[in-house]
Short mmCIF file of C-alpha atoms in Angstrom, two decimals:
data_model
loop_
_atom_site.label_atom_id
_atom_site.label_comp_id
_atom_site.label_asym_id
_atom_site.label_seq_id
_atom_site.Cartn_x
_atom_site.Cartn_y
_atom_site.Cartn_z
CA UNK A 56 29.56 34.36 -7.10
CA UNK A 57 27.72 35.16 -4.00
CA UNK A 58 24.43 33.60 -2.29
CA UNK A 59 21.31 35.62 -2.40
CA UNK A 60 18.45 34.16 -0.62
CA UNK A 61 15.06 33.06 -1.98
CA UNK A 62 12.28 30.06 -2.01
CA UNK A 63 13.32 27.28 -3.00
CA UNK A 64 11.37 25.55 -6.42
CA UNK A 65 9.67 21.87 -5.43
CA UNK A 66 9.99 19.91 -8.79
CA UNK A 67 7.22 16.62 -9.27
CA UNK A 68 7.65 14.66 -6.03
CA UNK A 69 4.19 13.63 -4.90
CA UNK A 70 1.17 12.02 -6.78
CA UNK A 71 -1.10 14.75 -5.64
CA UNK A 72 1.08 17.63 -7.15
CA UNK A 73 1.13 15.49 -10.18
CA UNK A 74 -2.27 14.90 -10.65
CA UNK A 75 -3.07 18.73 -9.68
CA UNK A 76 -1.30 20.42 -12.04
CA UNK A 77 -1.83 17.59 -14.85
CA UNK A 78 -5.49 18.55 -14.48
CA UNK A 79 -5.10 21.96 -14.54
CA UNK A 80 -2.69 21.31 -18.05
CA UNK A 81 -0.04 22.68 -16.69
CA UNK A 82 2.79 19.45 -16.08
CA UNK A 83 5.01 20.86 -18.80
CA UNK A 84 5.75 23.81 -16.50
CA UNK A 85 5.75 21.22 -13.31
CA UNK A 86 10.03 20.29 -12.98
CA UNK A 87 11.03 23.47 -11.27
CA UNK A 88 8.66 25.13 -10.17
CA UNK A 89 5.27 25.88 -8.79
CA UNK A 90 5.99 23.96 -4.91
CA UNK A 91 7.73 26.55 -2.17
CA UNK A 92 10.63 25.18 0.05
CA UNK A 93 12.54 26.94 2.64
CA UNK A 94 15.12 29.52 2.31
CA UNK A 95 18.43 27.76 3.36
CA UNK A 96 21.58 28.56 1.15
CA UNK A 97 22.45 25.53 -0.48
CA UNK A 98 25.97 25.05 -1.92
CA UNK A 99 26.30 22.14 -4.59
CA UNK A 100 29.45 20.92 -6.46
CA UNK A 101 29.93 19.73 -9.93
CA UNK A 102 32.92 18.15 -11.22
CA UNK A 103 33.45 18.00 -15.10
CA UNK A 104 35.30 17.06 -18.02
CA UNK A 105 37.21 20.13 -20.42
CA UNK A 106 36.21 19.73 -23.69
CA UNK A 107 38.62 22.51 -24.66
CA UNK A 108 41.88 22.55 -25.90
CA UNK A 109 43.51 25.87 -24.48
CA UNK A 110 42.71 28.39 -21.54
CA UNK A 111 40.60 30.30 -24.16
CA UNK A 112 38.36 27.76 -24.79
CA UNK A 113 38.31 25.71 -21.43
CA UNK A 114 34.14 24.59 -20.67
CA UNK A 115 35.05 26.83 -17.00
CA UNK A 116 34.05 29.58 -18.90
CA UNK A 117 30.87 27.81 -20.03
CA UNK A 118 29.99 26.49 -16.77
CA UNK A 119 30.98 30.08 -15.41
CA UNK A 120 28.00 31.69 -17.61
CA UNK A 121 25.80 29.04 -17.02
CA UNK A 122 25.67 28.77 -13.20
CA UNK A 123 25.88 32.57 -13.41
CA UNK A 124 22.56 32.78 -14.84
CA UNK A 125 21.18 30.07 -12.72
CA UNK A 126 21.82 31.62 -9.66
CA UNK A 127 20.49 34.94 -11.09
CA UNK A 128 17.26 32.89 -11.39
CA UNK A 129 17.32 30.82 -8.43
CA UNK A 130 19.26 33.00 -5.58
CA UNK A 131 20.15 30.80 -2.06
CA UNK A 132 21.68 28.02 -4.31
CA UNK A 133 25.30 28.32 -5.34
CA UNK A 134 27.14 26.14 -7.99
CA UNK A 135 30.58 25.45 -7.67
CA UNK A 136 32.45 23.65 -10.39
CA UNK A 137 35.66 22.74 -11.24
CA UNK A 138 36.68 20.98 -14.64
CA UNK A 139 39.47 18.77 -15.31
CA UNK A 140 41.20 17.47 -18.17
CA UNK A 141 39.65 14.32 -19.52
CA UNK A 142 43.30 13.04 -18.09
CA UNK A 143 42.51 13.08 -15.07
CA UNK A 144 38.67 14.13 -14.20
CA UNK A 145 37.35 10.22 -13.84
CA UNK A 146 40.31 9.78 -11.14
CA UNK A 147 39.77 12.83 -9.16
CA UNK A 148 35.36 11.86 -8.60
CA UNK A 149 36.88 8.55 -7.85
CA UNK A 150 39.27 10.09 -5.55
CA UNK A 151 36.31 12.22 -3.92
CA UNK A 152 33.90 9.28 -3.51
CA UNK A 153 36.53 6.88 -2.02
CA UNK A 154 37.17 9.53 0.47
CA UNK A 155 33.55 10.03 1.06
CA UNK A 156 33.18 13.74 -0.08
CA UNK A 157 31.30 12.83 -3.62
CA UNK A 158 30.64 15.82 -5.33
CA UNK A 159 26.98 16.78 -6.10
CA UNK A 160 26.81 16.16 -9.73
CA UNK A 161 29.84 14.90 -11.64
CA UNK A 162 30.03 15.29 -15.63
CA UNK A 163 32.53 12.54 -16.84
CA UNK A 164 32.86 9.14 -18.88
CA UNK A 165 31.27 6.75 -17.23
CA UNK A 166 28.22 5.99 -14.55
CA UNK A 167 26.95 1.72 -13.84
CA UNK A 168 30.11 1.79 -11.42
CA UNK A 169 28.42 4.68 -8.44
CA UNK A 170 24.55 3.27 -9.93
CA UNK A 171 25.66 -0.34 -8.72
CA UNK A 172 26.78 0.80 -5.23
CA UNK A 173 23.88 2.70 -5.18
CA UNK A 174 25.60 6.02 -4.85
CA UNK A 175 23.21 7.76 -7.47
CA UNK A 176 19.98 9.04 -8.03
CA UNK A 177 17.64 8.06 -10.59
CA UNK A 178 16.60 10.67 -13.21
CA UNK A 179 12.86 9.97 -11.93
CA UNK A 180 13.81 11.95 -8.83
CA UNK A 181 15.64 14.60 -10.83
CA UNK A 182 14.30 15.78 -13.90
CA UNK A 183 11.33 17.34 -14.92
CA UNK A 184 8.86 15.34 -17.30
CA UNK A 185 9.15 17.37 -20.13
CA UNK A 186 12.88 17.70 -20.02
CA UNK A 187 13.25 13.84 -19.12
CA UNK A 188 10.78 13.01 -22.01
CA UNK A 189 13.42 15.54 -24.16
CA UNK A 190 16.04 13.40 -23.99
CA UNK A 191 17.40 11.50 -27.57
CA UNK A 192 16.00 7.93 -26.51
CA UNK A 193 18.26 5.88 -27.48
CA UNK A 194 20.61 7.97 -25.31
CA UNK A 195 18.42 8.27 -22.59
CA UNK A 196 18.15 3.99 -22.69
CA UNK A 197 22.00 3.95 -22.52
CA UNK A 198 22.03 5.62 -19.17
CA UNK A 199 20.06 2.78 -17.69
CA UNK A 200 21.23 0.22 -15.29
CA UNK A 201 18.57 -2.82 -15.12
CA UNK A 202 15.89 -0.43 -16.85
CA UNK A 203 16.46 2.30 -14.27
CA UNK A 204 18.28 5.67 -15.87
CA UNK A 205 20.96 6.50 -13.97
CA UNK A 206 23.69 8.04 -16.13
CA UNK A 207 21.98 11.70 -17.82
CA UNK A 208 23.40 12.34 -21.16
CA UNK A 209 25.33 15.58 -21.37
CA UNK A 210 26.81 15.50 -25.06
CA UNK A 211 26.94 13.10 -27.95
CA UNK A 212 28.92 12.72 -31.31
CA UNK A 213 29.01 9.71 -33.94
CA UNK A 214 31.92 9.29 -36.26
CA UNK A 215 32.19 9.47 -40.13
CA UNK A 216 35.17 8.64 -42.37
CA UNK A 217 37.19 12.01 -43.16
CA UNK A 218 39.46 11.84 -46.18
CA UNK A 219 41.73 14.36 -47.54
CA UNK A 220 40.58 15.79 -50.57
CA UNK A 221 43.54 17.17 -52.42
CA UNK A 222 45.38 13.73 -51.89
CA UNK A 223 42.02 11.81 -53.36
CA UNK A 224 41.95 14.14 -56.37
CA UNK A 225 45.67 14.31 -57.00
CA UNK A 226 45.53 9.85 -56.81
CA UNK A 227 42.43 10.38 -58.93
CA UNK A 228 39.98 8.91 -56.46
CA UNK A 229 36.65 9.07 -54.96
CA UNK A 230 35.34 8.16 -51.58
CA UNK A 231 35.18 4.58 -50.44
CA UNK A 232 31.81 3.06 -49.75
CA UNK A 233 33.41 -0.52 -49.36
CA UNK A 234 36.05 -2.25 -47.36
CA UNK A 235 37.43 -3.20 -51.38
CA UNK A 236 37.12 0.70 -51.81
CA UNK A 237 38.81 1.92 -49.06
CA UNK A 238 41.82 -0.81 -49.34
CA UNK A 239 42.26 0.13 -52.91
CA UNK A 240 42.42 4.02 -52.54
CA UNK A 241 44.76 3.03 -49.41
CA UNK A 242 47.36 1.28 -52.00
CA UNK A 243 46.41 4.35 -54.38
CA UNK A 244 47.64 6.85 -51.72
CA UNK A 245 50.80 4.85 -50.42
CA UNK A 246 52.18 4.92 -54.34
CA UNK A 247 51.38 8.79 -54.09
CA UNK A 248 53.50 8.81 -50.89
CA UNK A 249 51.09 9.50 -48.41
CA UNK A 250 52.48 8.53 -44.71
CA UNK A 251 49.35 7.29 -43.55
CA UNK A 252 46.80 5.88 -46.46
CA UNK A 253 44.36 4.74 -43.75
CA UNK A 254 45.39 6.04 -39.93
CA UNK A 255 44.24 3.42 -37.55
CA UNK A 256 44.83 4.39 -33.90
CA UNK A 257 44.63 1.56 -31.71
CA UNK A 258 46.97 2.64 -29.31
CA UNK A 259 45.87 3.24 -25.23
CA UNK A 260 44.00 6.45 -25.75
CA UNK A 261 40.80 5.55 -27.63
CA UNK A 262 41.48 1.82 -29.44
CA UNK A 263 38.15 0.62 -28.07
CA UNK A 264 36.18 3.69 -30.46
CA UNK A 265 38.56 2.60 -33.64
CA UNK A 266 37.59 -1.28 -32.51
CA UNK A 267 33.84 -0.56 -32.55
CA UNK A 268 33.41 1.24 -35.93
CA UNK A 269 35.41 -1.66 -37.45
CA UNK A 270 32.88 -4.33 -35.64
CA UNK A 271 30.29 -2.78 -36.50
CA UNK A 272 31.04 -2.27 -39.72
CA UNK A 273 31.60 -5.82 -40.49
CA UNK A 274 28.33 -6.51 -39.25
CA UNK A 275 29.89 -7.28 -35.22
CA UNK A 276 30.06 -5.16 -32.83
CA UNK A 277 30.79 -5.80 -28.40
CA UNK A 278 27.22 -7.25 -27.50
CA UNK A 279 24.67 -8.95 -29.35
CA UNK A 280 21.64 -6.94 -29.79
CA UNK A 281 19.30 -9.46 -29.62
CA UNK A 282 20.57 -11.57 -26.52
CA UNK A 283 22.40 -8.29 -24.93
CA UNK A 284 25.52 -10.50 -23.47
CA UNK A 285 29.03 -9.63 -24.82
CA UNK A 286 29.78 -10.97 -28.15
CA UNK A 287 33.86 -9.81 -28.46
CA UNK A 288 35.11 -13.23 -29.53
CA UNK A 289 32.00 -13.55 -32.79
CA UNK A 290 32.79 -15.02 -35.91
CA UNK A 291 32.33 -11.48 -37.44
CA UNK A 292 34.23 -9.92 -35.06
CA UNK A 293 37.23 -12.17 -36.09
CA UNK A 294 36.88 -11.85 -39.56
CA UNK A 295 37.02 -8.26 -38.98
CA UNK A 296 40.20 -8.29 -37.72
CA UNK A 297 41.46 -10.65 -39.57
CA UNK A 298 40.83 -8.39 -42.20
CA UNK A 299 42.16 -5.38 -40.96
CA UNK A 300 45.34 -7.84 -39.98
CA UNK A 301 45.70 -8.80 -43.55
CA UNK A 302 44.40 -6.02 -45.77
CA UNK A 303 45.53 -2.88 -44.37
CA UNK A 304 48.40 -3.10 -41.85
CA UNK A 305 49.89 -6.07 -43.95
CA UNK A 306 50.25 -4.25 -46.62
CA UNK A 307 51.96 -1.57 -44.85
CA UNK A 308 48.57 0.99 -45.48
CA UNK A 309 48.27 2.70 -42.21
CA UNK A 310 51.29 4.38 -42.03
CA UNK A 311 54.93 3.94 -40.27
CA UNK A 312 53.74 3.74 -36.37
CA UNK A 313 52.29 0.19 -35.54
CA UNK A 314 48.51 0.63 -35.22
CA UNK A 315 48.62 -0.59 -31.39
CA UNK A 316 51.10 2.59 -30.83
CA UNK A 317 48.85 5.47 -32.52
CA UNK A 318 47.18 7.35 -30.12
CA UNK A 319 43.89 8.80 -31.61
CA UNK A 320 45.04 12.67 -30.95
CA UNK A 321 48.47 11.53 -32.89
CA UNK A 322 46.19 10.45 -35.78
CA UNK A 323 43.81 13.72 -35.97
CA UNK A 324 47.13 15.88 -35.75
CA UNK A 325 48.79 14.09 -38.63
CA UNK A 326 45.54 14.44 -40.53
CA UNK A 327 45.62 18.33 -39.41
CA UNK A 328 49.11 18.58 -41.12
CA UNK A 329 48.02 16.68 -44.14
CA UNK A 330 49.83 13.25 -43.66
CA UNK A 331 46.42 11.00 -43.59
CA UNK A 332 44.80 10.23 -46.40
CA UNK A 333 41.37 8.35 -44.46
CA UNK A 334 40.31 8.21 -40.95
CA UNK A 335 37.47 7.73 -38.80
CA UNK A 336 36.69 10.88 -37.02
CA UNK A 337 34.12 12.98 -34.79
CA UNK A 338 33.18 16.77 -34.98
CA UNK A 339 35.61 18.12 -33.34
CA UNK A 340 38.09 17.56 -36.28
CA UNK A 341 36.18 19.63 -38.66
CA UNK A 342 37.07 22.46 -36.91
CA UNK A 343 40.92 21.83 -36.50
CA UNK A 344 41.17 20.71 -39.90
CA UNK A 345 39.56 23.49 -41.31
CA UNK A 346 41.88 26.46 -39.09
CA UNK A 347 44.86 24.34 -41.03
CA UNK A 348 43.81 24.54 -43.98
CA UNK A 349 42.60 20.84 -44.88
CA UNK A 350 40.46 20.51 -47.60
CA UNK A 351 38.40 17.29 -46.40
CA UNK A 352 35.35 15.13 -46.82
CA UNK A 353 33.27 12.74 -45.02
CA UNK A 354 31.45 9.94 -45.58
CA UNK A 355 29.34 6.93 -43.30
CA UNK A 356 32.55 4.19 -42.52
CA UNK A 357 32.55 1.71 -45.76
CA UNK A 358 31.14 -2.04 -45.02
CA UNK A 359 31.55 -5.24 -46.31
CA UNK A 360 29.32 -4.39 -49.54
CA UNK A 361 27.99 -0.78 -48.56
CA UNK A 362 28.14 1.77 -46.22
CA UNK A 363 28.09 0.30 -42.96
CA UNK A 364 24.44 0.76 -41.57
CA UNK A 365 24.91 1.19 -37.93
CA UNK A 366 27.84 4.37 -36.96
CA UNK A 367 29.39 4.12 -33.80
CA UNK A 368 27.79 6.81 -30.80
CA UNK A 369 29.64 8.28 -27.91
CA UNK A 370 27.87 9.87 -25.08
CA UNK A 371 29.47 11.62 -21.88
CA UNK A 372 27.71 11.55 -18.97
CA UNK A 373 25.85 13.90 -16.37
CA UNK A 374 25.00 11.66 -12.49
CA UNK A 375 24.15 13.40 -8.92
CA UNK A 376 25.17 11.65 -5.76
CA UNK A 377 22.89 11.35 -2.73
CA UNK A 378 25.69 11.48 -0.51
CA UNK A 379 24.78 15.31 0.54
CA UNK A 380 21.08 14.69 -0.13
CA UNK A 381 20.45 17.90 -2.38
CA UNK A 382 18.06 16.10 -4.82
CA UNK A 383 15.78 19.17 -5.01
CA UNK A 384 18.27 21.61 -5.94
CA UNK A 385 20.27 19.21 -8.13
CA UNK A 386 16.72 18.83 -9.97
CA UNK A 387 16.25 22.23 -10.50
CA UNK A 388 19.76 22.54 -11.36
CA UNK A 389 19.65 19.97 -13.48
CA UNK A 390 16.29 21.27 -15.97
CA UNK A 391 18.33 24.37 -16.18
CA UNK A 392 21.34 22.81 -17.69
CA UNK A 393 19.22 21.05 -19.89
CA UNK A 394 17.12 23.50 -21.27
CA UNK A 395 17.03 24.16 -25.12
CA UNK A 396 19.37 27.19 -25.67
CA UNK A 397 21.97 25.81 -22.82
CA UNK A 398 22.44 22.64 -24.50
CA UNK A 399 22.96 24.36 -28.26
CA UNK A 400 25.18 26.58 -26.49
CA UNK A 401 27.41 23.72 -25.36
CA UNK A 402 26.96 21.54 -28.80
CA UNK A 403 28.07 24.46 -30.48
CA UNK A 404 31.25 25.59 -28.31
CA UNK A 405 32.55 22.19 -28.86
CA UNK A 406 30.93 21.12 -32.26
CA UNK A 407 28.91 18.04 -30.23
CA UNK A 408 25.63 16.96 -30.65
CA UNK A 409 23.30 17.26 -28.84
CA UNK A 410 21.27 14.76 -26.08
CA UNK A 411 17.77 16.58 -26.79
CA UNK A 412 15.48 15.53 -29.22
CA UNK A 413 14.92 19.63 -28.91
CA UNK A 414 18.18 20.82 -29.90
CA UNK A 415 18.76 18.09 -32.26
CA UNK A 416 15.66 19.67 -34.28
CA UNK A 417 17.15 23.08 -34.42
CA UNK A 418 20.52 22.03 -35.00
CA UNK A 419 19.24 19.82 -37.98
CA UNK A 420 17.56 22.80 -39.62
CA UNK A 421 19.91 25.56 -39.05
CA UNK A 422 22.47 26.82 -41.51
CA UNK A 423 25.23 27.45 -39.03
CA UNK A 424 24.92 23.90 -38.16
CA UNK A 425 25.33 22.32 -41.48
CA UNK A 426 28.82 20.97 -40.94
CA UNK A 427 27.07 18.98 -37.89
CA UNK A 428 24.30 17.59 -39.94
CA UNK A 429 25.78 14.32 -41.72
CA UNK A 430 26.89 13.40 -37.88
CA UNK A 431 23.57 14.32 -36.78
CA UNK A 432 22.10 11.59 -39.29
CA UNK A 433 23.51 9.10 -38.14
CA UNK A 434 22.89 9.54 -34.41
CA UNK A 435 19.25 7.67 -34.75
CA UNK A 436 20.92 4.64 -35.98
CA UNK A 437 24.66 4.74 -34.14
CA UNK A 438 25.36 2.26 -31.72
CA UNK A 439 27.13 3.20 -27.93
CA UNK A 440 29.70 1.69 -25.71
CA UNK A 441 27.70 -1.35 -23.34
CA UNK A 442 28.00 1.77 -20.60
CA UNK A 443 25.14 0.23 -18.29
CA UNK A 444 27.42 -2.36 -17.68
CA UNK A 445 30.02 -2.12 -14.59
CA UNK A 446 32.23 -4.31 -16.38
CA UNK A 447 32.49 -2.09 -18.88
CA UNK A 448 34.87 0.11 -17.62
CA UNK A 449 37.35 -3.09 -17.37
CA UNK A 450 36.78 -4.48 -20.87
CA UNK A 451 37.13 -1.21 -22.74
CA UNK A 452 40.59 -0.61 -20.17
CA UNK A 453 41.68 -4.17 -22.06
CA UNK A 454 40.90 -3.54 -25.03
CA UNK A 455 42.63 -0.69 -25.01
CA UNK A 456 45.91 -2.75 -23.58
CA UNK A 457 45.61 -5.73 -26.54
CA UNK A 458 43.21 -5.14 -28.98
CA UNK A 459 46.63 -3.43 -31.41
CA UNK A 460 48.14 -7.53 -30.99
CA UNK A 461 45.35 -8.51 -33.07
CA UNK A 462 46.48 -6.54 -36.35
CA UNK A 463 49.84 -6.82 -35.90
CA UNK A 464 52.21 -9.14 -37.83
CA UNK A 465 52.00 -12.78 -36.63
CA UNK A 466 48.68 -11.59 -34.45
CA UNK A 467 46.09 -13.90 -34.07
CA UNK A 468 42.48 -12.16 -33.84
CA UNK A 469 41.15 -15.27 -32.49
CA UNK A 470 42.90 -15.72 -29.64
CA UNK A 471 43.18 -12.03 -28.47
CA UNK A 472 39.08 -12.13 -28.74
CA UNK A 473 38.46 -14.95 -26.81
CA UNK A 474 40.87 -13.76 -23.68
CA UNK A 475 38.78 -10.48 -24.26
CA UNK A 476 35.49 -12.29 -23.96
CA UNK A 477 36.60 -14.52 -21.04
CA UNK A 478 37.51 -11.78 -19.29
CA UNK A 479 33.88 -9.99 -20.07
CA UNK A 480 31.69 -12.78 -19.33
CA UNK A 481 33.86 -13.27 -15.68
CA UNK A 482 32.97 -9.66 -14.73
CA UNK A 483 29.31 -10.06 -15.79
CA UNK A 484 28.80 -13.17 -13.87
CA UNK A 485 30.74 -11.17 -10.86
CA UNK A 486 27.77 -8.26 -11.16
#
């Protein structure tokens, strides 16, 4: 793509610009536009995570179209971007940063580590008011690091139970709304042959999502939400576990690969080829299961004595470096990206939700979207990773590593917990 030149467009930087166009009723047009700059070319950078699964669908060719009509709009500023395989994209910003060539913006897993060196800039310098004030709020509070957003949403998804159909109605079942539920269709399905009743993938590639539905649904979770400080090691975090431990992989209900060995991809493939009877899963399933032929439904994840009220959130993240001091054309950039019909564009590539309370409106009422809309519900009340946290990054990485010990035969919940939490609370008193 080549660099035409043209003004610059100020975004809200100064009181007085504020206050004038507030006055005048015009803020909601403010971010991006309305304040002339000079007419340098401006190159930025953005590194970002492939949410596709082939060539065909890589997100290059959504980031092509988008920065293609960007710089339509806004000539003398080029994007360049280059995605990476969720493999290997977090390594390769680290890489950059370490060598002191930080990209621009970076689109990837996780933010509090560049926010606590001070690498970042805040959204307050970035975003527009409206588009700022767009933002789903409880994601837009997950991106902060000491009440300072940092970390931009980019995409979002929540997880519901799927469960095979054809093997429910051929056991003569219904979906579970209870941990007494789910256990019993489990034995149910195993005496119908089933390979996996209930696949429960807490191997290395995602065991810290599996671990969080459970907690929460046993009324646990990683932090207390009152207090805010890590709560791995809780009674009801235990008893989880424990239950899980005794319950399921005891009794030989999740299948013939230890749960600490099954990798989440693994789990969604075997469900693909119609091998799982129950699992918890995220949007993106839907549309594999359904271009093999897998006749499924979904439910909230069963609690103790109800659907569990609280459904576990992810969110991927969107940050800007200073390092190259392009804050005014990473703003710009930055509104653009997260205007109403880009970010439905994206959801919809990918079957995501969305991070704008915008999007999520349209999304909610539109039929094309209706497979999204039980996921959609429960975004309000779904619970995300402690990302504000730098230690984060080193808990989840353990949890990952131990948490399948706890289930296993012989494994003691307790005492894989409390290493866990010991480990937590001597990285947060390190920050």
């Amino acid at each position: 793509m080549g660099r035409i030149r043209v003004q610059r467009r100020g975004r809200r930087r100064t009181g007085t610009v504020v206050a004038v166009v507030a006055a005048l009723g015009m803020t909601a047009v403010l971010g991006g536009c309305g304040v002339t700059g000079d007419t340098d070319d401006v190159t930025l950078t953005l590194v970002a995570a492939d949410y596709g699964d082939s060539k065909a669908t890589s997100s290059q060719k959504y980031w092509d179209k988008l920065t293609e009509a960007y710089e339509a709009e806004h000539p003398g500023v080029t994007v360049d971007v280059e995605v990476y395989s969720w493999n290997e994209v977090d390594a390769k910003v680290k890489e950059m940063v370490a060598a002191g060539e930080a990209p621009d913006l970076a689109q990837i897993g996780a933010y509090a580590d560049y926010a606590a060196k001070d690498l970042l800039y805040p959204a307050d310098d970035l975003l527009s008011i409206p588009v700022q004030a767009d933002l789903v709020p409880q994601l837009a509070e997950a991106g902060q690091v000491d009440g300072v957003q940092y970390g931009l949403p980019f995409t979002s998804s929540t997880r519901l139970l799927f469960y095979n159909k054809t093997l429910f109605q051929q056991a003569g079942l219904s979906a579970p709304r209870t941990w007494k539920e789910l256990a019993s269709a489990a034995a149910a399905l195993k005496a119908q042959g089933v390979k996996y009743p209930y696949a429960l993938p807490l191997g290395s590639e995602e065991a810290q999502a599996e671990t969080m539905q459970w907690l929460l649904s046993g009324g646990g979770g990683y932090t207390d939400p009152q207090l805010g400080t890590y709560s791995i090691d809780s009674p009801e975090n235990v008893s989880t576990l424990t239950w899980l431990r005794d319950n399921l992989v005891g009794k030989g209900l999740t299948g013939p690969v230890p749960p600490g060995e099954l990798n989440r991809a693994d789990a969604f493939t075997a469900f693909t080829q119609g091998d799982v009877g129950m699992l918890n899963g995220h949007p993106s399933l839907m549309q594999t299961a359904e271009k093999k032929g897998v006749e499924f439904g979904m439910v909230p994840m069963p609690g103790l004595d109800g659907p569990t009220k609280f459904s576990m959130g992810v969110a991927d993240w969107m940050m800007a470096f200073k390092q190259n001091d392009h804050a005014e054309q990473i703003g710009t950039f930055l509104n653009f990206v997260y205007d109403e019909k880009n970010v439905l564009d994206f959801s919809r590539r990918y079957d995501l939700l969305p991070v704008t309370t915008s999007a999520s409106h349209v999304m909610s009422g539109a039929k094309e979207d209706a497979d999204l809309k039980p996921f959609l519900e429960q975004l309000p009340s779904s619970e995300l990773y402690p990302v504000g946290r730098t230690s984060w990054a080193t808990v989840s990485a353990d949890v990952k590593k131990s948490i399948g010990a706890t289930v296993a035969s012989g494994g003691s919940p307790a005492t894989v917990l409390a290493r866990l939490q010991t480990t937590a609370n001597r990285l947060d008193a390190a920050e």
